[in-house]
JSON list of N, CA and C in Angstrom, two decimals:
[
{"chain": "N", "resi": 916, "resn": "MET", "atom": "N", "xyz": [10.86, 6.07, 19.41]},
{"chain": "N", "resi": 916, "resn": "MET", "atom": "CA", "xyz": [9.62, 6.04, 18.66]},
{"chain": "N", "resi": 916, "resn": "MET", "atom": "C", "xyz": [9.20, 4.59, 18.45]},
{"chain": "N", "resi": 917, "resn": "LYS", "atom": "N", "xyz": [7.93, 4.35, 18.62]},
{"chain": "N", "resi": 917, "resn": "LYS", "atom": "CA", "xyz": [7.38, 3.01, 18.37]},
{"chain": "N", "resi": 917, "resn": "LYS", "atom": "C", "xyz": [7.30, 2.79, 16.87]},
{"chain": "N", "resi": 918, "resn": "LYS", "atom": "N", "xyz": [7.47, 1.54, 16.48]},
{"chain": "N", "resi": 918, "resn": "LYS", "atom": "CA", "xyz": [7.40, 1.19, 15.06]},
{"chain": "N", "resi": 918, "resn": "LYS", "atom": "C", "xyz": [6.38, 0.09, 14.86]},
{"chain": "N", "resi": 919, "resn": "ILE", "atom": "N", "xyz": [5.74, 0.11, 13.68]},
{"chain": "N", "resi": 919, "resn": "ILE", "atom": "CA", "xyz": [4.79, -0.94, 13.33]},
{"chain": "N", "resi": 919, "resn": "ILE", "atom": "C", "xyz": [4.87, -1.16, 11.82]},
{"chain": "N", "resi": 920, "resn": "ALA", "atom": "N", "xyz": [4.74, -2.42, 11.43]},
{"chain": "N", "resi": 920, "resn": "ALA", "atom": "CA", "xyz": [4.66, -2.79, 10.01]},
{"chain": "N", "resi": 920, "resn": "ALA", "atom": "C", "xyz": [3.27, -3.33, 9.74]},
{"chain": "N", "resi": 921, "resn": "LEU", "atom": "N", "xyz": [2.65, -2.84, 8.70]},
{"chain": "N", "resi": 921, "resn": "LEU", "atom": "CA", "xyz": [1.34, -3.32, 8.27]},
{"chain": "N", "resi": 921, "resn": "LEU", "atom": "C", "xyz": [1.54, -3.98, 6.91]},
{"chain": "N", "resi": 922, "resn": "VAL", "atom": "N", "xyz": [1.15, -5.24, 6.82]},
{"chain": "N", "resi": 922, "resn": "VAL", "atom": "CA", "xyz": [1.36, -6.01, 5.60]},
{"chain": "N", "resi": 922, "resn": "VAL", "atom": "C", "xyz": [0.01, -6.33, 4.97]},
{"chain": "N", "resi": 923, "resn": "GLY", "atom": "N", "xyz": [-0.16, -5.91, 3.73]},
{"chain": "N", "resi": 923, "resn": "GLY", "atom": "CA", "xyz": [-1.38, -6.21, 3.00]},
{"chain": "N", "resi": 923, "resn": "GLY", "atom": "C", "xyz": [-1.19, -7.46, 2.16]},
{"chain": "N", "resi": 924, "resn": "PHE", "atom": "N", "xyz": [-2.08, -8.42, 2.32]},
{"chain": "N", "resi": 924, "resn": "PHE", "atom": "CA", "xyz": [-2.06, -9.64, 1.51]},
{"chain": "N", "resi": 924, "resn": "PHE", "atom": "C", "xyz": [-3.33, -9.80, 0.69]},
{"chain": "N", "resi": 925, "resn": "GLN", "atom": "N", "xyz": [-4.46, -9.44, 1.27]},
{"chain": "N", "resi": 925, "resn": "GLN", "atom": "CA", "xyz": [-5.76, -9.64, 0.63]},
{"chain": "N", "resi": 925, "resn": "GLN", "atom": "C", "xyz": [-6.00, -8.59, -0.44]},
{"chain": "N", "resi": 926, "resn": "GLY", "atom": "N", "xyz": [-6.65, -8.99, -1.51]},
{"chain": "N", "resi": 926, "resn": "GLY", "atom": "CA", "xyz": [-6.91, -8.06, -2.61]},
{"chain": "N", "resi": 926, "resn": "GLY", "atom": "C", "xyz": [-8.25, -7.35, -2.52]},
{"chain": "N", "resi": 927, "resn": "GLY", "atom": "N", "xyz": [-9.01, -7.64, -1.47]},
{"chain": "N", "resi": 927, "resn": "GLY", "atom": "CA", "xyz": [-10.30, -6.98, -1.34]},
{"chain": "N", "resi": 927, "resn": "GLY", "atom": "C", "xyz": [-10.14, -5.50, -1.06]},
{"chain": "N", "resi": 928, "resn": "GLU", "atom": "N", "xyz": [-10.95, -4.71, -1.73]},
{"chain": "N", "resi": 928, "resn": "GLU", "atom": "CA", "xyz": [-10.85, -3.25, -1.58]},
{"chain": "N", "resi": 928, "resn": "GLU", "atom": "C", "xyz": [-11.06, -2.81, -0.14]},
{"chain": "N", "resi": 929, "resn": "MET", "atom": "N", "xyz": [-12.05, -3.37, 0.55]},
{"chain": "N", "resi": 929, "resn": "MET", "atom": "CA", "xyz": [-12.32, -2.95, 1.92]},
{"chain": "N", "resi": 929, "resn": "MET", "atom": "C", "xyz": [-11.20, -3.37, 2.87]},
{"chain": "N", "resi": 930, "resn": "CYS", "atom": "N", "xyz": [-10.60, -4.52, 2.61]},
{"chain": "N", "resi": 930, "resn": "CYS", "atom": "CA", "xyz": [-9.44, -4.93, 3.43]},
{"chain": "N", "resi": 930, "resn": "CYS", "atom": "C", "xyz": [-8.31, -3.93, 3.26]},
{"chain": "N", "resi": 931, "resn": "PHE", "atom": "N", "xyz": [-8.08, -3.50, 2.02]},
{"chain": "N", "resi": 931, "resn": "PHE", "atom": "CA", "xyz": [-7.00, -2.55, 1.78]},
{"chain": "N", "resi": 931, "resn": "PHE", "atom": "C", "xyz": [-7.33, -1.18, 2.37]},
{"chain": "N", "resi": 932, "resn": "LEU", "atom": "N", "xyz": [-8.59, -0.79, 2.29]},
{"chain": "N", "resi": 932, "resn": "LEU", "atom": "CA", "xyz": [-9.00, 0.47, 2.90]},
{"chain": "N", "resi": 932, "resn": "LEU", "atom": "C", "xyz": [-8.70, 0.44, 4.40]},
{"chain": "N", "resi": 933, "resn": "HIS", "atom": "N", "xyz": [-8.96, -0.67, 5.06]},
{"chain": "N", "resi": 933, "resn": "HIS", "atom": "CA", "xyz": [-8.65, -0.78, 6.48]},
{"chain": "N", "resi": 933, "resn": "HIS", "atom": "C", "xyz": [-7.15, -0.65, 6.74]},
{"chain": "N", "resi": 934, "resn": "LEU", "atom": "N", "xyz": [-6.34, -1.22, 5.86]},
{"chain": "N", "resi": 934, "resn": "LEU", "atom": "CA", "xyz": [-4.90, -1.07, 6.00]},
{"chain": "N", "resi": 934, "resn": "LEU", "atom": "C", "xyz": [-4.52, 0.41, 5.92]},
{"chain": "N", "resi": 935, "resn": "LEU", "atom": "N", "xyz": [-5.09, 1.13, 4.95]},
{"chain": "N", "resi": 935, "resn": "LEU", "atom": "CA", "xyz": [-4.79, 2.56, 4.81]},
{"chain": "N", "resi": 935, "resn": "LEU", "atom": "C", "xyz": [-5.21, 3.34, 6.05]},
{"chain": "N", "resi": 936, "resn": "ILE", "atom": "N", "xyz": [-6.41, 3.07, 6.53]},
{"chain": "N", "resi": 936, "resn": "ILE", "atom": "CA", "xyz": [-6.91, 3.77, 7.72]},
{"chain": "N", "resi": 936, "resn": "ILE", "atom": "C", "xyz": [-6.03, 3.48, 8.93]},
{"chain": "N", "resi": 937, "resn": "ASN", "atom": "N", "xyz": [-5.67, 2.21, 9.10]},
{"chain": "N", "resi": 937, "resn": "ASN", "atom": "CA", "xyz": [-4.81, 1.85, 10.23]},
{"chain": "N", "resi": 937, "resn": "ASN", "atom": "C", "xyz": [-3.45, 2.53, 10.14]},
{"chain": "N", "resi": 938, "resn": "ALA", "atom": "N", "xyz": [-2.88, 2.60, 8.95]},
{"chain": "N", "resi": 938, "resn": "ALA", "atom": "CA", "xyz": [-1.59, 3.26, 8.78]},
{"chain": "N", "resi": 938, "resn": "ALA", "atom": "C", "xyz": [-1.68, 4.74, 9.18]},
{"chain": "N", "resi": 939, "resn": "ILE", "atom": "N", "xyz": [-2.73, 5.40, 8.73]},
{"chain": "N", "resi": 939, "resn": "ILE", "atom": "CA", "xyz": [-2.92, 6.82, 9.06]},
{"chain": "N", "resi": 939, "resn": "ILE", "atom": "C", "xyz": [-3.11, 7.01, 10.56]},
{"chain": "N", "resi": 940, "resn": "GLU", "atom": "N", "xyz": [-3.91, 6.14, 11.16]},
{"chain": "N", "resi": 940, "resn": "GLU", "atom": "CA", "xyz": [-4.17, 6.27, 12.60]},
{"chain": "N", "resi": 940, "resn": "GLU", "atom": "C", "xyz": [-2.93, 5.98, 13.44]},
{"chain": "N", "resi": 941, "resn": "TYR", "atom": "N", "xyz": [-2.16, 4.96, 13.07]},
{"chain": "N", "resi": 941, "resn": "TYR", "atom": "CA", "xyz": [-0.93, 4.68, 13.82]},
{"chain": "N", "resi": 941, "resn": "TYR", "atom": "C", "xyz": [0.06, 5.83, 13.69]},
{"chain": "N", "resi": 942, "resn": "GLN", "atom": "N", "xyz": [0.19, 6.39, 12.50]},
{"chain": "N", "resi": 942, "resn": "GLN", "atom": "CA", "xyz": [1.10, 7.51, 12.33]},
{"chain": "N", "resi": 942, "resn": "GLN", "atom": "C", "xyz": [0.66, 8.70, 13.18]},
{"chain": "N", "resi": 943, "resn": "ALA", "atom": "N", "xyz": [-0.65, 8.94, 13.25]},
{"chain": "N", "resi": 943, "resn": "ALA", "atom": "CA", "xyz": [-1.18, 10.05, 14.05]},
{"chain": "N", "resi": 943, "resn": "ALA", "atom": "C", "xyz": [-0.89, 9.84, 15.54]},
{"chain": "N", "resi": 944, "resn": "LYS", "atom": "N", "xyz": [-0.75, 8.59, 15.94]},
{"chain": "N", "resi": 944, "resn": "LYS", "atom": "CA", "xyz": [-0.43, 8.28, 17.34]},
{"chain": "N", "resi": 944, "resn": "LYS", "atom": "C", "xyz": [1.07, 8.31, 17.62]},
{"chain": "N", "resi": 945, "resn": "GLY", "atom": "N", "xyz": [1.87, 8.66, 16.62]},
{"chain": "N", "resi": 945, "resn": "GLY", "atom": "CA", "xyz": [3.30, 8.79, 16.81]},
{"chain": "N", "resi": 945, "resn": "GLY", "atom": "C", "xyz": [4.14, 7.60, 16.41]},
{"chain": "N", "resi": 946, "resn": "TYR", "atom": "N", "xyz": [3.53, 6.62, 15.81]},
{"chain": "N", "resi": 946, "resn": "TYR", "atom": "CA", "xyz": [4.28, 5.44, 15.36]},
{"chain": "N", "resi": 946, "resn": "TYR", "atom": "C", "xyz": [5.01, 5.74, 14.06]},
{"chain": "N", "resi": 947, "resn": "GLU", "atom": "N", "xyz": [6.14, 5.08, 13.87]},
{"chain": "N", "resi": 947, "resn": "GLU", "atom": "CA", "xyz": [6.78, 5.03, 12.57]},
{"chain": "N", "resi": 947, "resn": "GLU", "atom": "C", "xyz": [6.15, 3.84, 11.86]},
{"chain": "N", "resi": 948, "resn": "VAL", "atom": "N", "xyz": [5.50, 4.09, 10.73]},
{"chain": "N", "resi": 948, "resn": "VAL", "atom": "CA", "xyz": [4.72, 3.05, 10.05]},
{"chain": "N", "resi": 948, "resn": "VAL", "atom": "C", "xyz": [5.42, 2.62, 8.77]},
{"chain": "N", "resi": 949, "resn": "ALA", "atom": "N", "xyz": [5.50, 1.30, 8.59]},
{"chain": "N", "resi": 949, "resn": "ALA", "atom": "CA", "xyz": [5.99, 0.72, 7.34]},
{"chain": "N", "resi": 949, "resn": "ALA", "atom": "C", "xyz": [4.87, -0.12, 6.76]},
{"chain": "N", "resi": 950, "resn": "VAL", "atom": "N", "xyz": [4.47, 0.19, 5.53]},
{"chain": "N", "resi": 950, "resn": "VAL", "atom": "CA", "xyz": [3.45, -0.58, 4.84]},
{"chain": "N", "resi": 950, "resn": "VAL", "atom": "C", "xyz": [4.15, -1.45, 3.80]},
{"chain": "N", "resi": 951, "resn": "ILE", "atom": "N", "xyz": [3.79, -2.73, 3.78]},
{"chain": "N", "resi": 951, "resn": "ILE", "atom": "CA", "xyz": [4.37, -3.69, 2.85]},
{"chain": "N", "resi": 951, "resn": "ILE", "atom": "C", "xyz": [3.23, -4.29, 2.04]},
{"chain": "N", "resi": 952, "resn": "LEU", "atom": "N", "xyz": [3.38, -4.26, 0.72]},
{"chain": "N", "resi": 952, "resn": "LEU", "atom": "CA", "xyz": [2.35, -4.81, -0.16]},
{"chain": "N", "resi": 952, "resn": "LEU", "atom": "C", "xyz": [2.81, -6.15, -0.70]},
{"chain": "N", "resi": 953, "resn": "GLU", "atom": "N", "xyz": [2.02, -7.18, -0.42]},
{"chain": "N", "resi": 953, "resn": "GLU", "atom": "CA", "xyz": [2.30, -8.55, -0.81]},
{"chain": "N", "resi": 953, "resn": "GLU", "atom": "C", "xyz": [1.04, -9.13, -1.44]},
{"chain": "N", "resi": 954, "resn": "GLY", "atom": "N", "xyz": [1.17, -10.28, -2.02]},
{"chain": "N", "resi": 954, "resn": "GLY", "atom": "CA", "xyz": [0.02, -11.04, -2.49]},
{"chain": "N", "resi": 954, "resn": "GLY", "atom": "C", "xyz": [-0.93, -10.23, -3.36]},
{"chain": "N", "resi": 955, "resn": "ALA", "atom": "N", "xyz": [-2.21, -10.46, -3.13]},
{"chain": "N", "resi": 955, "resn": "ALA", "atom": "CA", "xyz": [-3.25, -9.89, -3.98]},
{"chain": "N", "resi": 955, "resn": "ALA", "atom": "C", "xyz": [-3.33, -8.36, -3.92]},
{"chain": "N", "resi": 956, "resn": "THR", "atom": "N", "xyz": [-2.79, -7.75, -2.86]},
{"chain": "N", "resi": 956, "resn": "THR", "atom": "CA", "xyz": [-2.83, -6.28, -2.81]},
{"chain": "N", "resi": 956, "resn": "THR", "atom": "C", "xyz": [-2.04, -5.66, -3.97]},
{"chain": "N", "resi": 957, "resn": "CYS", "atom": "N", "xyz": [-1.06, -6.40, -4.47]},
{"chain": "N", "resi": 957, "resn": "CYS", "atom": "CA", "xyz": [-0.26, -5.88, -5.58]},
{"chain": "N", "resi": 957, "resn": "CYS", "atom": "C", "xyz": [-1.09, -5.67, -6.84]},
{"chain": "N", "resi": 958, "resn": "GLY", "atom": "N", "xyz": [-2.19, -6.40, -6.96]},
{"chain": "N", "resi": 958, "resn": "GLY", "atom": "CA", "xyz": [-3.08, -6.22, -8.10]},
{"chain": "N", "resi": 958, "resn": "GLY", "atom": "C", "xyz": [-3.87, -4.93, -8.05]},
{"chain": "N", "resi": 959, "resn": "LEU", "atom": "N", "xyz": [-3.91, -4.28, -6.89]},
{"chain": "N", "resi": 959, "resn": "LEU", "atom": "CA", "xyz": [-4.62, -3.00, -6.75]},
{"chain": "N", "resi": 959, "resn": "LEU", "atom": "C", "xyz": [-3.76, -1.81, -7.16]},
{"chain": "N", "resi": 960, "resn": "ILE", "atom": "N", "xyz": [-2.47, -2.01, -7.29]},
{"chain": "N", "resi": 960, "resn": "ILE", "atom": "CA", "xyz": [-1.55, -0.89, -7.53]},
{"chain": "N", "resi": 960, "resn": "ILE", "atom": "C", "xyz": [-1.92, -0.05, -8.76]},
{"chain": "N", "resi": 961, "resn": "PRO", "atom": "N", "xyz": [-2.26, -0.64, -9.91]},
{"chain": "N", "resi": 961, "resn": "PRO", "atom": "CA", "xyz": [-2.61, 0.20, -11.05]},
{"chain": "N", "resi": 961, "resn": "PRO", "atom": "C", "xyz": [-3.77, 1.15, -10.76]},
{"chain": "N", "resi": 962, "resn": "ARG", "atom": "N", "xyz": [-4.80, 0.67, -10.06]},
{"chain": "N", "resi": 962, "resn": "ARG", "atom": "CA", "xyz": [-5.94, 1.53, -9.73]},
{"chain": "N", "resi": 962, "resn": "ARG", "atom": "C", "xyz": [-5.58, 2.57, -8.68]},
{"chain": "N", "resi": 963, "resn": "LEU", "atom": "N", "xyz": [-4.72, 2.21, -7.75]},
{"chain": "N", "resi": 963, "resn": "LEU", "atom": "CA", "xyz": [-4.28, 3.17, -6.74]},
{"chain": "N", "resi": 963, "resn": "LEU", "atom": "C", "xyz": [-3.46, 4.29, -7.37]},
{"chain": "N", "resi": 964, "resn": "GLU", "atom": "N", "xyz": [-2.54, 3.90, -8.23]},
{"chain": "N", "resi": 964, "resn": "GLU", "atom": "CA", "xyz": [-1.68, 4.90, -8.88]},
{"chain": "N", "resi": 964, "resn": "GLU", "atom": "C", "xyz": [-2.46, 5.78, -9.85]},
{"chain": "N", "resi": 965, "resn": "ALA", "atom": "N", "xyz": [-3.55, 5.25, -10.41]},
{"chain": "N", "resi": 965, "resn": "ALA", "atom": "CA", "xyz": [-4.40, 6.03, -11.33]},
{"chain": "N", "resi": 965, "resn": "ALA", "atom": "C", "xyz": [-5.41, 6.89, -10.57]},
{"chain": "N", "resi": 966, "resn": "ARG", "atom": "N", "xyz": [-5.34, 6.82, -9.24]},
{"chain": "N", "resi": 966, "resn": "ARG", "atom": "CA", "xyz": [-6.25, 7.58, -8.36]},
{"chain": "N", "resi": 966, "resn": "ARG", "atom": "C", "xyz": [-7.70, 7.17, -8.55]},
{"chain": "N", "resi": 967, "resn": "GLU", "atom": "N", "xyz": [-7.92, 5.90, -8.90]},
{"chain": "N", "resi": 967, "resn": "GLU", "atom": "CA", "xyz": [-9.28, 5.37, -9.07]},
{"chain": "N", "resi": 967, "resn": "GLU", "atom": "C", "xyz": [-9.82, 4.75, -7.79]},
{"chain": "N", "resi": 968, "resn": "LEU", "atom": "N", "xyz": [-8.94, 4.56, -6.81]},
{"chain": "N", "resi": 968, "resn": "LEU", "atom": "CA", "xyz": [-9.32, 3.82, -5.61]},
{"chain": "N", "resi": 968, "resn": "LEU", "atom": "C", "xyz": [-8.71, 4.51, -4.39]},
{"chain": "N", "resi": 969, "resn": "PHE", "atom": "N", "xyz": [-9.55, 5.01, -3.51]},
{"chain": "N", "resi": 969, "resn": "PHE", "atom": "CA", "xyz": [-9.11, 5.61, -2.24]},
{"chain": "N", "resi": 969, "resn": "PHE", "atom": "C", "xyz": [-7.99, 6.64, -2.42]},
{"chain": "N", "resi": 970, "resn": "ALA", "atom": "N", "xyz": [-8.14, 7.54, -3.37]},
{"chain": "N", "resi": 970, "resn": "ALA", "atom": "CA", "xyz": [-7.07, 8.44, -3.77]},
{"chain": "N", "resi": 970, "resn": "ALA", "atom": "C", "xyz": [-6.47, 9.24, -2.62]},
{"chain": "N", "resi": 971, "resn": "SER", "atom": "N", "xyz": [-7.28, 9.90, -1.83]},
{"chain": "N", "resi": 971, "resn": "SER", "atom": "CA", "xyz": [-6.72, 10.78, -0.79]},
{"chain": "N", "resi": 971, "resn": "SER", "atom": "C", "xyz": [-6.00, 9.97, 0.29]},
{"chain": "N", "resi": 972, "resn": "LYS", "atom": "N", "xyz": [-6.58, 8.86, 0.69]},
{"chain": "N", "resi": 972, "resn": "LYS", "atom": "CA", "xyz": [-5.94, 8.03, 1.72]},
{"chain": "N", "resi": 972, "resn": "LYS", "atom": "C", "xyz": [-4.68, 7.37, 1.17]},
{"chain": "N", "resi": 973, "resn": "TYR", "atom": "N", "xyz": [-4.73, 6.89, -0.07]},
{"chain": "N", "resi": 973, "resn": "TYR", "atom": "CA", "xyz": [-3.55, 6.28, -0.68]},
{"chain": "N", "resi": 973, "resn": "TYR", "atom": "C", "xyz": [-2.40, 7.28, -0.76]},
{"chain": "N", "resi": 974, "resn": "LEU", "atom": "N", "xyz": [-2.68, 8.50, -1.18]},
{"chain": "N", "resi": 974, "resn": "LEU", "atom": "CA", "xyz": [-1.62, 9.49, -1.29]},
{"chain": "N", "resi": 974, "resn": "LEU", "atom": "C", "xyz": [-1.03, 9.84, 0.07]},
{"chain": "N", "resi": 975, "resn": "GLU", "atom": "N", "xyz": [-1.83, 9.78, 1.10]},
{"chain": "N", "resi": 975, "resn": "GLU", "atom": "CA", "xyz": [-1.34, 10.03, 2.46]},
{"chain": "N", "resi": 975, "resn": "GLU", "atom": "C", "xyz": [-0.43, 8.89, 2.94]},
{"chain": "N", "resi": 976, "resn": "VAL", "atom": "N", "xyz": [-0.78, 7.68, 2.56]},
{"chain": "N", "resi": 976, "resn": "VAL", "atom": "CA", "xyz": [-0.03, 6.50, 3.02]},
{"chain": "N", "resi": 976, "resn": "VAL", "atom": "C", "xyz": [1.14, 6.16, 2.10]},
{"chain": "N", "resi": 977, "resn": "LYS", "atom": "N", "xyz": [1.11, 6.59, 0.86]},
{"chain": "N", "resi": 977, "resn": "LYS", "atom": "CA", "xyz": [2.14, 6.20, -0.11]},
{"chain": "N", "resi": 977, "resn": "LYS", "atom": "C", "xyz": [3.57, 6.40, 0.42]},
{"chain": "N", "resi": 978, "resn": "PRO", "atom": "N", "xyz": [3.89, 7.49, 1.10]},
{"chain": "N", "resi": 978, "resn": "PRO", "atom": "CA", "xyz": [5.26, 7.61, 1.63]},
{"chain": "N", "resi": 978, "resn": "PRO", "atom": "C", "xyz": [5.61, 6.56, 2.68]},
{"chain": "N", "resi": 979, "resn": "MET", "atom": "N", "xyz": [4.61, 5.92, 3.25]},
{"chain": "N", "resi": 979, "resn": "MET", "atom": "CA", "xyz": [4.83, 4.89, 4.27]},
{"chain": "N", "resi": 979, "resn": "MET", "atom": "C", "xyz": [5.09, 3.52, 3.63]},
{"chain": "N", "resi": 980, "resn": "ILE", "atom": "N", "xyz": [4.85, 3.38, 2.33]},
{"chain": "N", "resi": 980, "resn": "ILE", "atom": "CA", "xyz": [5.06, 2.09, 1.66]},
{"chain": "N", "resi": 980, "resn": "ILE", "atom": "C", "xyz": [6.56, 1.87, 1.53]},
{"chain": "N", "resi": 981, "resn": "LYS", "atom": "N", "xyz": [7.01, 0.81, 2.18]},
{"chain": "N", "resi": 981, "resn": "LYS", "atom": "CA", "xyz": [8.45, 0.52, 2.22]},
{"chain": "N", "resi": 981, "resn": "LYS", "atom": "C", "xyz": [8.84, -0.64, 1.33]},
{"chain": "N", "resi": 982, "resn": "ALA", "atom": "N", "xyz": [7.86, -1.45, 0.89]},
{"chain": "N", "resi": 982, "resn": "ALA", "atom": "CA", "xyz": [8.19, -2.58, 0.02]},
{"chain": "N", "resi": 982, "resn": "ALA", "atom": "C", "xyz": [6.96, -3.06, -0.73]},
{"chain": "N", "resi": 983, "resn": "VAL", "atom": "N", "xyz": [7.20, -3.48, -1.97]},
{"chain": "N", "resi": 983, "resn": "VAL", "atom": "CA", "xyz": [6.18, -4.12, -2.80]},
{"chain": "N", "resi": 983, "resn": "VAL", "atom": "C", "xyz": [6.82, -5.41, -3.31]},
{"chain": "N", "resi": 984, "resn": "CYS", "atom": "N", "xyz": [6.12, -6.52, -3.17]},
{"chain": "N", "resi": 984, "resn": "CYS", "atom": "CA", "xyz": [6.65, -7.79, -3.68]},
{"chain": "N", "resi": 984, "resn": "CYS", "atom": "C", "xyz": [6.71, -7.74, -5.20]},
{"chain": "N", "resi": 985, "resn": "ARG", "atom": "N", "xyz": [7.91, -7.82, -5.73]},
{"chain": "N", "resi": 985, "resn": "ARG", "atom": "CA", "xyz": [8.10, -7.73, -7.18]},
{"chain": "N", "resi": 985, "resn": "ARG", "atom": "C", "xyz": [7.43, -8.91, -7.90]},
{"chain": "N", "resi": 986, "resn": "ALA", "atom": "N", "xyz": [7.57, -10.10, -7.36]},
{"chain": "N", "resi": 986, "resn": "ALA", "atom": "CA", "xyz": [6.99, -11.28, -8.00]},
{"chain": "N", "resi": 986, "resn": "ALA", "atom": "C", "xyz": [5.46, -11.20, -8.03]},
{"chain": "N", "resi": 987, "resn": "CYS", "atom": "N", "xyz": [4.87, -10.80, -6.90]},
{"chain": "N", "resi": 987, "resn": "CYS", "atom": "CA", "xyz": [3.41, -10.68, -6.84]},
{"chain": "N", "resi": 987, "resn": "CYS", "atom": "C", "xyz": [2.92, -9.59, -7.78]},
{"chain": "N", "resi": 988, "resn": "ALA", "atom": "N", "xyz": [3.61, -8.46, -7.78]},
{"chain": "N", "resi": 988, "resn": "ALA", "atom": "CA", "xyz": [3.21, -7.35, -8.65]},
{"chain": "N", "resi": 988, "resn": "ALA", "atom": "C", "xyz": [3.30, -7.76, -10.11]},
{"chain": "N", "resi": 989, "resn": "ALA", "atom": "N", "xyz": [4.34, -8.50, -10.48]},
{"chain": "N", "resi": 989, "resn": "ALA", "atom": "CA", "xyz": [4.49, -8.94, -11.86]},
{"chain": "N", "resi": 989, "resn": "ALA", "atom": "C", "xyz": [3.36, -9.91, -12.24]},
{"chain": "N", "resi": 990, "resn": "GLN", "atom": "N", "xyz": [3.03, -10.83, -11.37]},
{"chain": "N", "resi": 990, "resn": "GLN", "atom": "CA", "xyz": [1.99, -11.82, -11.66]},
{"chain": "N", "resi": 990, "resn": "GLN", "atom": "C", "xyz": [0.59, -11.21, -11.70]},
{"chain": "N", "resi": 991, "resn": "LEU", "atom": "N", "xyz": [0.38, -10.16, -10.92]},
{"chain": "N", "resi": 991, "resn": "LEU", "atom": "CA", "xyz": [-0.96, -9.60, -10.79]},
{"chain": "N", "resi": 991, "resn": "LEU", "atom": "C", "xyz": [-1.15, -8.29, -11.54]},
{"chain": "N", "resi": 992, "resn": "GLY", "atom": "N", "xyz": [-0.20, -7.94, -12.41]},
{"chain": "N", "resi": 992, "resn": "GLY", "atom": "CA", "xyz": [-0.35, -6.77, -13.27]},
{"chain": "N", "resi": 992, "resn": "GLY", "atom": "C", "xyz": [-0.07, -5.44, -12.60]},
{"chain": "N", "resi": 993, "resn": "GLY", "atom": "N", "xyz": [0.63, -5.44, -11.48]},
{"chain": "N", "resi": 993, "resn": "GLY", "atom": "CA", "xyz": [0.91, -4.19, -10.79]},
{"chain": "N", "resi": 993, "resn": "GLY", "atom": "C", "xyz": [2.33, -3.70, -10.89]},
{"chain": "N", "resi": 994, "resn": "LEU", "atom": "N", "xyz": [3.21, -4.47, -11.51]},
{"chain": "N", "resi": 994, "resn": "LEU", "atom": "CA", "xyz": [4.63, -4.10, -11.52]},
{"chain": "N", "resi": 994, "resn": "LEU", "atom": "C", "xyz": [4.90, -2.80, -12.26]},
{"chain": "N", "resi": 995, "resn": "GLU", "atom": "N", "xyz": [4.33, -2.66, -13.44]},
{"chain": "N", "resi": 995, "resn": "GLU", "atom": "CA", "xyz": [4.56, -1.44, -14.24]},
{"chain": "N", "resi": 995, "resn": "GLU", "atom": "C", "xyz": [4.09, -0.20, -13.48]},
{"chain": "N", "resi": 996, "resn": "ALA", "atom": "N", "xyz": [2.92, -0.27, -12.88]},
{"chain": "N", "resi": 996, "resn": "ALA", "atom": "CA", "xyz": [2.38, 0.87, -12.12]},
{"chain": "N", "resi": 996, "resn": "ALA", "atom": "C", "xyz": [3.22, 1.14, -10.88]},
{"chain": "N", "resi": 997, "resn": "ALA", "atom": "N", "xyz": [3.71, 0.08, -10.22]},
{"chain": "N", "resi": 997, "resn": "ALA", "atom": "CA", "xyz": [4.56, 0.25, -9.05]},
{"chain": "N", "resi": 997, "resn": "ALA", "atom": "C", "xyz": [5.85, 0.96, -9.43]},
{"chain": "N", "resi": 998, "resn": "GLU", "atom": "N", "xyz": [6.46, 0.54, -10.53]},
{"chain": "N", "resi": 998, "resn": "GLU", "atom": "CA", "xyz": [7.69, 1.18, -10.98]},
{"chain": "N", "resi": 998, "resn": "GLU", "atom": "C", "xyz": [7.44, 2.62, -11.41]},
{"chain": "N", "resi": 999, "resn": "ALA", "atom": "N", "xyz": [6.36, 2.86, -12.14]},
{"chain": "N", "resi": 999, "resn": "ALA", "atom": "CA", "xyz": [6.03, 4.22, -12.59]},
{"chain": "N", "resi": 999, "resn": "ALA", "atom": "C", "xyz": [5.74, 5.13, -11.40]},
{"chain": "N", "resi": 1000, "resn": "GLY", "atom": "N", "xyz": [5.18, 4.57, -10.34]},
{"chain": "N", "resi": 1000, "resn": "GLY", "atom": "CA", "xyz": [4.87, 5.34, -9.14]},
{"chain": "N", "resi": 1000, "resn": "GLY", "atom": "C", "xyz": [6.02, 5.42, -8.15]},
{"chain": "N", "resi": 1001, "resn": "ASN", "atom": "N", "xyz": [7.19, 4.89, -8.55]},
{"chain": "N", "resi": 1001, "resn": "ASN", "atom": "CA", "xyz": [8.38, 4.88, -7.71]},
{"chain": "N", "resi": 1001, "resn": "ASN", "atom": "C", "xyz": [8.17, 4.20, -6.37]},
{"chain": "N", "resi": 1002, "resn": "LEU", "atom": "N", "xyz": [7.38, 3.13, -6.37]},
{"chain": "N", "resi": 1002, "resn": "LEU", "atom": "CA", "xyz": [7.19, 2.36, -5.15]},
{"chain": "N", "resi": 1002, "resn": "LEU", "atom": "C", "xyz": [8.40, 1.44, -4.96]},
{"chain": "N", "resi": 1003, "resn": "PRO", "atom": "N", "xyz": [8.83, 1.29, -3.73]},
{"chain": "N", "resi": 1003, "resn": "PRO", "atom": "CA", "xyz": [10.03, 0.46, -3.49]},
{"chain": "N", "resi": 1003, "resn": "PRO", "atom": "C", "xyz": [9.76, -1.03, -3.67]}
]
């Protein structure tokens, strides 16, 4: 099986939406997908977990999330939501 890692760094909503779409499309093509949240994307976690932002796509991709930067999440207010959502 082919593998791909998609790493989100930018905090822009449309950039993150593209990451979600790409993850879904790669998985549909048979890839094993690993999504890693770094940098400013960690600030989106509270809204993602509250289903305020791209809810259906986020829920589809959530099992593909393999890592969240703890330091970035702590600095950008996403750590509590990441832990509550059982994100790695």
